């Protein structure tokens, strides 16, 4: 039996979960179709999902087709939960992108399609809700061609649009043949000669779909079932199945973590090669983070016929649930790394302080937030011991409400939040170098550390390199320096995370282990990891000070549609908010503005827009890049570390902490 790992992606309320229910029902996995409104769907298992009628966590469910077993992954549609979508992308063989026939292309639709194209994931498009009043077919096709700017292959036409009797009529559409012929010279020649055999057309469609060159488009309704059988046929015939050698080295990727009833970690992983067995001792970790551990698999589940079932082993192509790997994290590789885990979407750009309510213990709150961040690595938890505060980074207000409800429902912790603020970053301006030598000047640590900071291209993150011989001192000391460098870069000269730089270790040295007869190890004369962990922040901060850093704020790209006669009122407001229109177009009585706006001003723009446009304005925004802060005072972020910017304060705090 072939396997196909299929993702269902869409903007919020496009009908992803309803389509999942319809697919499961059509395949015979469930007897009754669940309702999002009634909270009875198969994949929305969290109480909060059922209450709100939205998908928050990705879910896996399996169903059989003729010759193919599909592992279907339902993902959230709300932008606040984009991190859940990100983790799924690396394990997919194919995808279905759902678009509403009523609302058409949304900002989230464009973000998802751009990412699917960049990763070359074969994708079918399902235009849902053709039974709804206001549904459009040709207009949505034109909109997709314009806004998504991808080659589309219509797989048929509609009848009875906008009524309960709406249906999909499969069949050749001239535009479909033209789209395929544009990418196949042989097909084009046959087309110009007067005809293309049906078999050749089907083969060309399958080949171009599997290479992500074109995207077949189906119309239908998840509620009535119209168009769903044709979509299922497309999934089976046009999307590639999983490949991999069951006898090869074990290789897999972890894309989800959850906690079991007893608090144990359960890892969801996609296997690319090899065979995973219960009681196997396997390596896992992330080479980029320098983490590497081993653990024994104590239990294993695979997905079959709508549920997960225990198994003794699993081969390539499978999605598995794994127990027993206590230190596992999202993005970790199982066995030999196959694909590097990369961020495909923007990081969270908002931060808020979590305030414990009456009776909420701060330690319990910190533990609960840490476990939530464990399930969502793009949510950063930041603990300020000096102020006794914990803050989290988020994508939006809906996510904040979900965190609040989850803490109350699952952990019994009542919390509130302070005002949401924008998360900035720091980037080095130039190069800076600093070094402190063992037993020289006022260095209180038995260590020599030299570090150079150089700027790197935006988006490259942090790289750590060595110009010193690896054998010049014990590897554990090098590891202590690198780990401390990455930790220290979490707070730059202005308190923001420092990124897009290369840190090079230029000097190293230590005091060899000293021991005396009948006395043993003399710690006061021998270097330990403590010395390197203590000295590195001082050296790195001085190197950063000499390099200089510039604070950058997140900037969104916006697309604004409004009545043309409101442009005169809009432009001054955009200017006051720091927005920069880069293009302006007018279609009939509608004006379209596209440009950039600071993320911190997006909420204000959303609030002002209805009044400026008589309620007719439509705004789409999405994170685009970080730009230097050029207006007003440079934003500062309170430090939560021992403050290596102040040497005296740092040494006092560090020594006090070590002595505790």
XYZ file of C-alpha atoms in Angstrom:
660
model
C 0.000 0.000 0.000
C 1.392 3.394 -1.010
C 1.388 6.258 1.510
C 0.574 9.924 0.906
C 1.063 12.579 3.590
C -1.395 15.310 2.653
C -1.798 18.751 4.208
C -5.050 20.730 4.164
C -4.248 24.460 4.245
C -6.347 27.613 3.934
C -7.258 30.979 5.356
C -9.566 31.015 8.362
C -13.216 30.011 7.681
C -12.471 28.686 4.186
C -13.810 25.284 5.266
C -10.694 23.148 5.829
C -12.047 21.176 8.749
C -15.408 20.677 7.032
C -13.565 19.378 3.966
C -11.595 17.000 6.189
C -14.871 15.657 7.615
C -16.304 15.204 4.126
C -13.172 13.360 2.917
C -13.295 10.997 5.910
C -16.992 10.354 5.367
C -16.575 9.739 1.646
C -13.727 7.300 2.380
C -15.951 5.438 4.874
C -13.854 6.248 7.962
C -16.685 8.063 9.801
C -20.410 7.362 9.623
C -21.582 10.893 10.313
C -20.082 14.213 9.267
C -19.157 16.387 12.222
C -20.004 20.073 12.431
C -17.587 22.879 13.280
C -20.462 24.932 14.738
C -21.617 22.010 16.872
C -18.053 21.176 17.972
C -18.327 17.585 16.772
C -15.533 17.369 14.188
C -12.987 14.550 14.170
C -9.785 16.601 14.073
C -10.708 19.474 16.408
C -10.195 17.479 19.597
C -9.290 20.278 22.012
C -12.170 21.636 24.090
C -11.074 25.136 23.150
C -11.237 24.286 19.444
C -14.774 23.001 19.830
C -15.825 26.082 21.820
C -14.361 28.580 19.363
C -15.008 26.708 16.140
C -11.429 27.158 14.916
C -8.481 24.813 14.511
C -5.633 25.605 16.905
C -3.458 22.495 16.753
C -2.629 20.409 13.714
C -4.205 16.957 13.746
C -3.470 13.748 11.848
C -6.102 11.320 10.611
C -5.761 8.504 8.078
C -8.077 7.133 5.410
C -7.711 4.598 2.582
C -8.225 5.169 -1.126
C -7.819 2.666 -3.945
C -4.159 1.746 -3.598
C -3.185 4.727 -1.425
C -3.377 5.314 2.333
C -3.639 9.038 3.024
C -2.337 10.571 6.245
C -4.339 13.789 6.236
C -3.078 16.680 8.351
C -5.618 19.385 9.195
C -3.868 22.672 10.004
C -5.066 25.949 11.557
C -6.196 28.725 9.247
C -5.935 31.690 11.608
C -2.689 33.688 11.118
C -2.046 33.616 14.884
C -1.370 29.863 14.623
C 0.882 29.933 11.566
C 3.591 28.129 13.572
C 1.432 24.984 13.499
C 1.306 25.179 9.698
C 5.059 25.751 9.458
C 5.907 22.542 11.235
C 3.679 20.479 8.958
C 5.187 21.674 5.678
C 8.412 19.724 6.057
C 6.610 16.365 6.262
C 4.180 16.693 3.336
C 4.133 14.854 0.024
C 1.340 17.053 -1.278
C -1.242 19.633 -0.237
C -4.764 20.872 -0.871
C -5.146 24.651 -0.620
C -8.741 25.601 0.153
C -10.159 28.910 -1.107
C -13.664 30.201 -0.396
C -15.820 30.839 -3.458
C -17.426 33.693 -1.504
C -14.484 35.488 0.150
C -11.942 34.574 -2.541
C -8.195 35.027 -2.056
C -7.208 36.330 1.385
C -3.867 37.532 2.725
C -3.279 34.150 4.366
C -3.997 32.395 1.062
C -1.184 34.313 -0.593
C 1.256 33.616 2.246
C 0.511 29.888 2.067
C 0.754 29.617 -1.726
C 4.056 31.520 -1.811
C 5.478 29.081 0.730
C 4.124 25.986 -1.038
C 5.677 27.214 -4.284
C 9.014 27.979 -2.661
C 9.174 24.492 -1.162
C 7.881 22.951 -4.420
C 5.130 20.998 -2.660
C 2.657 19.594 -5.222
C -0.632 21.349 -4.524
C -4.266 21.033 -5.629
C -6.669 23.947 -5.145
C -10.232 23.349 -3.919
C -12.603 26.310 -4.280
C -15.118 25.588 -1.524
C -18.628 26.903 -0.727
C -20.000 27.008 -4.273
C -23.415 26.394 -2.690
C -23.328 29.660 -0.723
C -25.064 32.850 -1.774
C -22.501 35.159 -3.356
C -20.308 32.296 -4.591
C -18.196 33.031 -7.677
C -16.303 30.756 -10.021
C -14.761 32.580 -12.995
C -14.171 35.703 -10.871
C -12.328 33.690 -8.198
C -10.231 31.993 -10.900
C -9.226 35.409 -12.265
C -8.493 36.645 -8.756
C -6.306 33.611 -8.027
C -4.418 34.064 -11.302
C -3.833 37.728 -10.475
C -3.115 37.651 -6.746
C -1.436 34.260 -6.441
C 0.402 34.600 -9.769
C 0.671 30.820 -10.251
C -0.220 28.536 -13.211
C -3.714 27.138 -12.619
C -5.429 24.256 -14.430
C -9.242 24.362 -14.124
C -10.509 20.783 -13.921
C -14.085 21.589 -14.874
C -16.925 24.078 -14.517
C -19.817 24.678 -12.122
C -23.586 24.582 -12.443
C -26.236 26.017 -10.112
C -23.688 28.332 -8.500
C -24.852 29.911 -5.244
C -27.633 27.383 -4.625
C -27.948 24.213 -2.586
C -27.989 22.294 -5.883
C -24.615 23.680 -6.995
C -22.404 20.995 -8.517
C -19.048 20.526 -10.200
C -18.938 19.347 -13.807
C -15.551 17.774 -14.550
C -14.241 17.961 -18.052
C -11.661 19.538 -20.318
C -11.435 23.317 -20.153
C -9.497 25.187 -22.873
C -7.567 27.133 -20.246
C -6.354 23.846 -18.746
C -4.842 22.627 -21.995
C -3.205 26.001 -22.597
C -1.629 26.015 -19.108
C -0.132 22.551 -19.654
C 1.039 23.252 -23.222
C 2.891 26.370 -22.047
C 5.254 24.058 -20.131
C 5.505 21.123 -22.556
C 6.804 21.788 -26.091
C 5.664 18.381 -27.346
C 2.181 18.948 -25.991
C 2.115 22.420 -27.530
C 3.051 21.001 -30.941
C 0.301 18.381 -30.731
C -2.161 21.054 -29.630
C -1.299 23.251 -32.621
C -1.581 20.245 -34.954
C -5.181 19.864 -33.996
C -5.523 17.531 -31.042
C -4.027 15.998 -27.914
C -4.974 12.411 -26.983
C -6.734 12.178 -23.614
C -4.119 9.761 -22.254
C -1.268 12.078 -23.100
C -3.106 14.999 -21.496
C -3.620 13.018 -18.268
C 0.067 12.047 -18.151
C 1.175 15.627 -18.731
C -1.188 16.866 -16.014
C 0.128 14.323 -13.496
C 3.784 15.022 -14.310
C 3.434 18.805 -14.094
C 1.360 18.607 -10.906
C 3.880 16.325 -9.177
C 6.710 18.693 -10.084
C 4.669 21.595 -8.630
C 4.717 23.297 -12.040
C 0.920 23.669 -12.226
C -1.962 23.545 -9.761
C -5.232 21.788 -10.743
C -8.342 23.647 -9.520
C -11.538 21.891 -8.378
C -14.803 23.557 -7.363
C -17.191 22.137 -4.801
C -18.799 22.232 -1.393
C -17.615 20.401 1.702
C -21.123 20.710 3.140
C -23.061 19.151 0.242
C -20.233 16.961 -1.055
C -20.248 18.528 -4.522
C -16.873 18.197 -6.236
C -15.385 16.078 -3.445
C -15.279 12.760 -5.397
C -13.400 14.541 -8.190
C -11.002 16.063 -5.662
C -10.368 12.617 -4.163
C -9.620 11.253 -7.627
C -7.164 14.104 -8.138
C -5.464 13.395 -4.802
C -5.025 9.759 -5.773
C -3.936 10.237 -9.388
C -2.029 13.531 -9.409
C -0.101 13.784 -6.130
C 3.131 11.837 -5.493
C 3.255 9.114 -2.867
C 5.932 8.768 -0.195
C 9.229 7.109 -1.041
C 12.043 5.702 1.092
C 14.190 2.642 1.747
C 12.938 0.562 4.710
C 16.385 -1.053 4.973
C 18.264 2.263 4.879
C 19.475 4.307 7.846
C 16.743 5.633 10.117
C 15.805 9.208 9.248
C 12.812 11.213 10.407
C 11.679 14.686 11.481
C 9.645 15.669 14.561
C 6.905 18.182 13.725
C 4.692 18.127 16.805
C 5.014 17.515 20.552
C 2.203 16.874 23.005
C 1.964 15.700 26.586
C 0.285 12.412 27.497
C -2.078 11.855 30.466
C 0.856 11.250 32.807
C 2.745 14.315 31.553
C 5.053 12.263 29.319
C 6.272 13.666 26.018
C 4.777 12.223 22.838
C 6.542 13.112 19.574
C 4.874 13.144 16.150
C 7.408 12.373 13.427
C 7.529 11.709 9.699
C 9.859 8.851 8.718
C 11.797 9.318 5.469
C 13.893 6.142 5.481
C 14.733 3.137 7.623
C 12.475 1.296 10.044
C 11.698 2.418 13.593
C 10.960 -0.305 16.157
C 9.807 -0.384 19.746
C 12.762 -0.804 22.143
C 15.182 0.648 19.552
C 17.772 2.965 21.016
C 18.013 5.909 18.618
C 19.863 9.189 18.300
C 17.882 12.413 18.055
C 18.581 16.122 18.181
C 19.407 19.201 16.144
C 22.938 19.612 14.844
C 22.468 23.345 14.354
C 21.671 23.788 18.031
C 24.506 21.475 18.959
C 22.095 19.104 20.681
C 22.417 15.375 20.396
C 20.888 12.752 22.660
C 19.934 9.117 22.668
C 16.788 7.487 23.933
C 14.898 4.212 23.854
C 11.541 3.998 22.101
C 9.070 2.612 24.638
C 5.935 2.704 22.465
C 4.916 3.494 18.904
C 1.647 4.349 17.125
C 0.809 4.657 13.425
C -2.276 6.179 11.786
C -4.779 3.873 10.106
C -8.500 4.043 9.277
C -9.262 7.250 11.128
C -7.318 6.589 14.326
C -3.865 5.863 15.661
C -3.054 2.294 16.635
C -0.123 0.786 18.498
C 2.531 -0.894 16.368
C 5.804 -2.717 16.896
C 7.505 -1.011 13.930
C 7.009 1.605 11.218
C 8.709 2.183 7.882
C 9.398 5.139 5.570
C 6.502 7.389 4.650
C 4.733 6.740 7.949
C 3.701 9.417 10.412
C 4.265 7.986 13.878
C 3.709 8.881 17.511
C 6.769 8.017 19.611
C 7.047 7.589 23.384
C 10.201 7.380 25.480
C 12.319 10.248 24.135
C 12.211 12.653 27.071
C 14.492 15.349 25.661
C 12.895 15.461 22.196
C 12.010 18.848 20.676
C 10.128 20.051 17.617
C 12.453 20.148 14.622
C 14.701 17.383 15.941
C 15.905 14.690 13.568
C 15.437 11.019 14.407
C 18.541 9.056 13.423
C 20.310 10.568 10.421
C 19.119 14.119 9.578
C 17.208 14.101 6.295
C 15.859 17.597 6.002
C 16.911 20.609 7.991
C 14.088 22.212 9.951
C 13.720 25.775 8.719
C 11.366 28.608 9.519
C 9.188 29.267 6.467
C 7.030 31.958 8.032
C 7.727 35.150 9.928
C 8.633 34.942 13.622
C 6.174 36.369 16.171
C 6.457 40.155 16.372
C 4.472 40.809 19.556
C 5.259 40.309 23.240
C 3.214 40.544 26.409
C 3.830 40.029 30.125
C 1.717 37.295 31.720
C 0.307 38.453 35.060
C -0.713 35.677 37.492
C -4.155 36.087 39.031
C -5.154 35.500 42.648
C -3.845 32.165 43.887
C -1.719 31.528 40.794
C 1.766 30.402 41.781
C 4.542 32.052 39.743
C 6.629 28.894 39.581
C 3.656 26.857 38.354
C 2.920 29.552 35.784
C 6.493 29.504 34.497
C 6.417 25.700 34.217
C 3.083 25.759 32.371
C 4.275 28.411 29.910
C 7.479 26.463 29.320
C 5.430 23.376 28.429
C 3.255 25.409 26.051
C 6.361 26.810 24.353
C 7.653 23.257 24.079
C 4.658 22.508 21.839
C 5.155 25.721 19.864
C 8.839 26.676 19.443
C 8.005 30.035 17.866
C 6.416 31.119 21.157
C 9.334 32.354 23.242
C 9.080 32.361 27.033
C 11.229 34.980 28.758
C 11.601 34.976 32.530
C 12.786 38.057 34.408
C 14.024 36.894 37.806
C 14.751 40.432 39.019
C 11.165 41.590 38.453
C 9.545 38.200 38.936
C 7.853 38.463 35.532
C 7.343 36.059 32.642
C 6.615 37.286 29.123
C 5.678 35.393 25.957
C 6.042 36.258 22.293
C 2.924 35.872 20.181
C 1.416 36.432 16.736
C -1.790 38.188 17.780
C -4.628 38.830 20.181
C -6.507 35.607 19.374
C -3.445 33.567 20.289
C -3.195 35.497 23.554
C -6.792 34.600 24.389
C -6.084 30.942 23.586
C -3.020 30.921 25.871
C -5.143 32.437 28.639
C -7.904 29.845 28.203
C -5.409 26.952 27.979
C -3.694 27.998 31.215
C -7.081 28.121 32.943
C -8.500 24.877 31.525
C -5.429 22.618 31.539
C -3.356 24.032 34.397
C -5.931 25.719 36.636
C -4.076 29.040 36.412
C -5.969 32.317 36.062
C -3.900 34.983 34.304
C -4.236 38.368 32.663
C -1.901 40.172 30.270
C -0.294 43.556 30.099
C -0.485 45.634 26.947
C 1.004 43.910 23.908
C 4.247 45.474 22.651
C 6.224 45.050 19.430
C 9.256 42.754 19.360
C 12.340 44.302 17.765
C 15.721 42.776 16.939
C 19.304 44.067 16.909
C 21.822 43.633 14.112
C 25.550 44.442 14.316
C 26.560 47.570 12.394
C 30.223 46.632 11.926
C 32.851 44.259 13.261
C 34.032 44.204 16.846
C 36.635 42.128 18.686
C 37.389 41.592 22.372
C 39.571 39.201 24.350
C 40.336 38.503 28.009
C 43.314 36.393 29.032
C 43.604 33.864 31.826
C 45.261 35.308 34.963
C 45.738 38.764 33.415
C 44.383 42.181 34.333
C 41.104 41.954 36.265
C 39.848 38.713 34.730
C 38.513 36.711 37.715
C 37.912 33.570 35.635
C 40.455 30.848 34.850
C 39.823 31.116 31.111
C 40.980 32.875 27.959
C 38.226 33.823 25.543
C 38.500 35.988 22.419
C 35.473 36.685 20.236
C 34.875 38.637 17.042
C 31.421 39.704 15.904
C 30.783 40.329 12.195
C 27.512 41.302 10.508
C 25.869 38.762 8.193
C 23.157 38.902 5.563
C 19.626 39.568 6.884
C 17.765 36.352 7.574
C 20.854 34.182 8.084
C 20.579 34.033 11.885
C 23.626 33.351 14.054
C 26.682 31.344 13.041
C 29.464 30.327 15.446
C 32.956 29.575 14.141
C 36.427 28.903 15.527
C 39.810 30.206 14.433
C 41.532 28.279 17.208
C 42.548 24.645 17.112
C 39.859 22.328 18.449
C 42.522 20.374 20.327
C 43.869 23.432 22.147
C 41.607 22.751 25.128
C 38.907 20.250 26.171
C 35.883 20.193 23.872
C 33.527 20.791 26.818
C 35.014 24.289 27.203
C 34.411 25.105 23.517
C 30.857 23.854 23.916
C 30.373 26.045 27.007
C 31.536 29.096 25.033
C 29.271 28.410 22.043
C 26.205 27.702 24.171
C 26.810 30.851 26.215
C 27.322 32.945 23.070
C 23.937 31.887 21.716
C 22.274 32.512 25.066
C 23.919 35.919 25.516
C 22.839 37.067 22.050
C 19.272 36.863 23.319
C 19.832 40.339 24.778
C 21.916 42.889 22.904
C 23.042 46.386 23.782
C 19.420 47.579 23.828
C 17.975 44.373 25.296
C 16.688 42.857 22.022
C 17.768 39.585 20.438
C 20.881 39.963 18.291
C 20.729 38.119 14.981
C 22.193 37.990 11.476
C 25.803 37.837 12.617
C 28.815 35.550 12.767
C 30.642 35.093 16.070
C 34.177 33.749 15.725
C 36.268 32.457 18.611
C 39.734 33.932 18.115
C 41.511 33.059 21.389
C 41.253 30.194 23.839
C 43.130 29.045 26.889
C 42.660 27.305 30.207
C 44.395 26.174 33.355
C 44.999 22.391 33.231
C 43.587 20.189 35.930
C 45.571 20.590 39.143
C 45.746 17.850 41.759
C 47.895 17.167 44.811
C 48.848 13.915 46.421
C 46.288 12.761 48.978
C 44.183 15.901 48.317
C 42.614 15.326 44.885
C 41.383 17.938 42.442
C 42.177 21.592 43.272
C 39.259 23.565 41.807
C 40.795 26.938 42.665
C 43.695 26.327 40.271
C 41.887 24.431 37.479
C 39.554 25.712 34.783
C 35.971 24.455 34.728
C 32.977 25.098 32.515
C 31.895 27.712 35.065
C 34.883 29.896 34.092
C 33.991 29.895 30.398
C 30.277 30.388 31.024
C 31.069 33.312 33.290
C 33.644 35.055 31.081
C 31.978 34.675 27.668
C 29.138 37.228 28.231
C 31.660 39.912 29.242
C 33.826 39.328 26.163
C 30.891 39.040 23.755
C 29.186 42.156 25.077
C 32.396 44.160 24.696
C 32.788 42.883 21.125
C 29.185 43.918 20.424
C 29.824 47.332 21.955
C 32.788 47.850 19.626
C 30.819 46.588 16.616
C 27.756 48.619 17.479
C 24.211 47.390 16.978
C 21.167 48.924 15.351
C 17.620 48.214 16.539
C 15.285 47.028 13.779
C 11.487 46.953 13.996
C 9.165 44.549 12.133
C 7.586 45.981 8.987
C 4.447 44.655 7.301
C 3.544 44.795 3.637
C -0.008 46.025 3.143
C -2.610 45.980 0.385
C -5.485 48.381 0.842
C -8.626 48.600 -1.296
C -10.911 51.591 -0.768
C -13.297 53.843 -2.687
C -11.234 56.110 -4.944
C -12.859 59.258 -3.544
C -11.485 58.478 -0.039
C -7.842 58.551 -1.170
C -7.437 62.187 -0.120
C -8.366 61.326 3.476
C -6.335 58.107 3.552
C -2.923 59.355 2.421
C -2.296 61.856 5.289
C -3.253 59.219 7.876
C -0.949 56.655 6.267
C 1.873 59.206 6.369
C 1.300 59.929 10.081
C 1.393 56.181 10.810
C 4.725 55.800 9.008
C 3.198 53.862 6.110
C 4.880 54.187 2.727
C 2.626 53.525 -0.305
C 4.780 52.079 -3.085
C 2.134 51.665 -5.785
C -1.294 53.082 -6.435
C -3.833 51.772 -8.925
C -7.429 52.589 -9.696
C -9.973 50.091 -11.055
C -13.353 51.671 -11.778
C -14.268 53.433 -8.518
C -11.852 51.420 -6.366
C -8.317 52.484 -5.446
C -5.666 49.891 -4.574
C -2.667 50.943 -2.479
C 0.283 48.660 -1.795
C 3.268 49.450 0.406
C 4.867 48.955 3.804
C 3.888 49.985 7.328
C 5.584 49.467 10.736
C 4.040 46.486 12.515
C 3.475 48.629 15.603
C 1.090 50.834 13.585
C -0.974 48.114 11.908
C -3.562 47.956 14.706
C -4.044 51.742 14.595
C -4.514 51.588 10.817
C -7.116 48.826 11.195
C -9.013 50.972 13.706
C -8.961 54.132 11.573
C -9.801 52.484 8.247
C -13.616 52.069 8.593
C -14.125 55.732 9.448
C -11.901 56.910 6.601
C -13.518 54.691 3.954
C -17.214 54.655 4.967
C -16.697 51.075 6.117
C -15.800 49.934 2.596
C -11.999 49.675 2.985
C -10.303 46.259 2.937
C -6.826 45.837 4.419
C -4.417 42.903 4.042
C -1.132 42.904 5.942
C 1.653 40.366 6.412
C 5.138 40.539 7.896
C 7.724 41.456 5.274
C 11.072 42.408 6.857
C 12.863 44.209 9.679
C 13.912 47.820 9.122
C 16.100 50.161 11.227
C 14.167 52.294 13.708
C 14.408 55.828 12.345
C 11.660 57.647 14.249
C 11.724 58.834 17.834
C 13.616 57.230 20.689
C 15.338 53.901 20.104
C 13.190 51.287 21.898
C 14.847 49.553 24.850
C 13.919 46.216 26.393
C 14.462 45.542 30.126
C 17.248 43.025 30.697
C 16.611 39.728 32.440
C 20.238 38.542 32.705
C 23.101 39.554 35.012
C 23.733 42.606 32.790
C 27.233 42.104 31.328
C 27.034 45.717 30.093
C 27.918 46.684 33.674
C 30.996 44.655 34.645
C 30.813 45.329 38.378
C 27.089 44.551 38.578
C 27.515 41.450 36.421
C 30.302 39.972 38.558
C 28.382 40.616 41.771
C 25.220 39.012 40.365
C 27.089 36.090 38.809
C 29.082 35.274 41.950
C 25.958 35.597 44.097
C 24.036 33.225 41.848
C 26.855 30.665 41.813
C 27.078 30.820 45.580
C 23.367 30.105 46.050
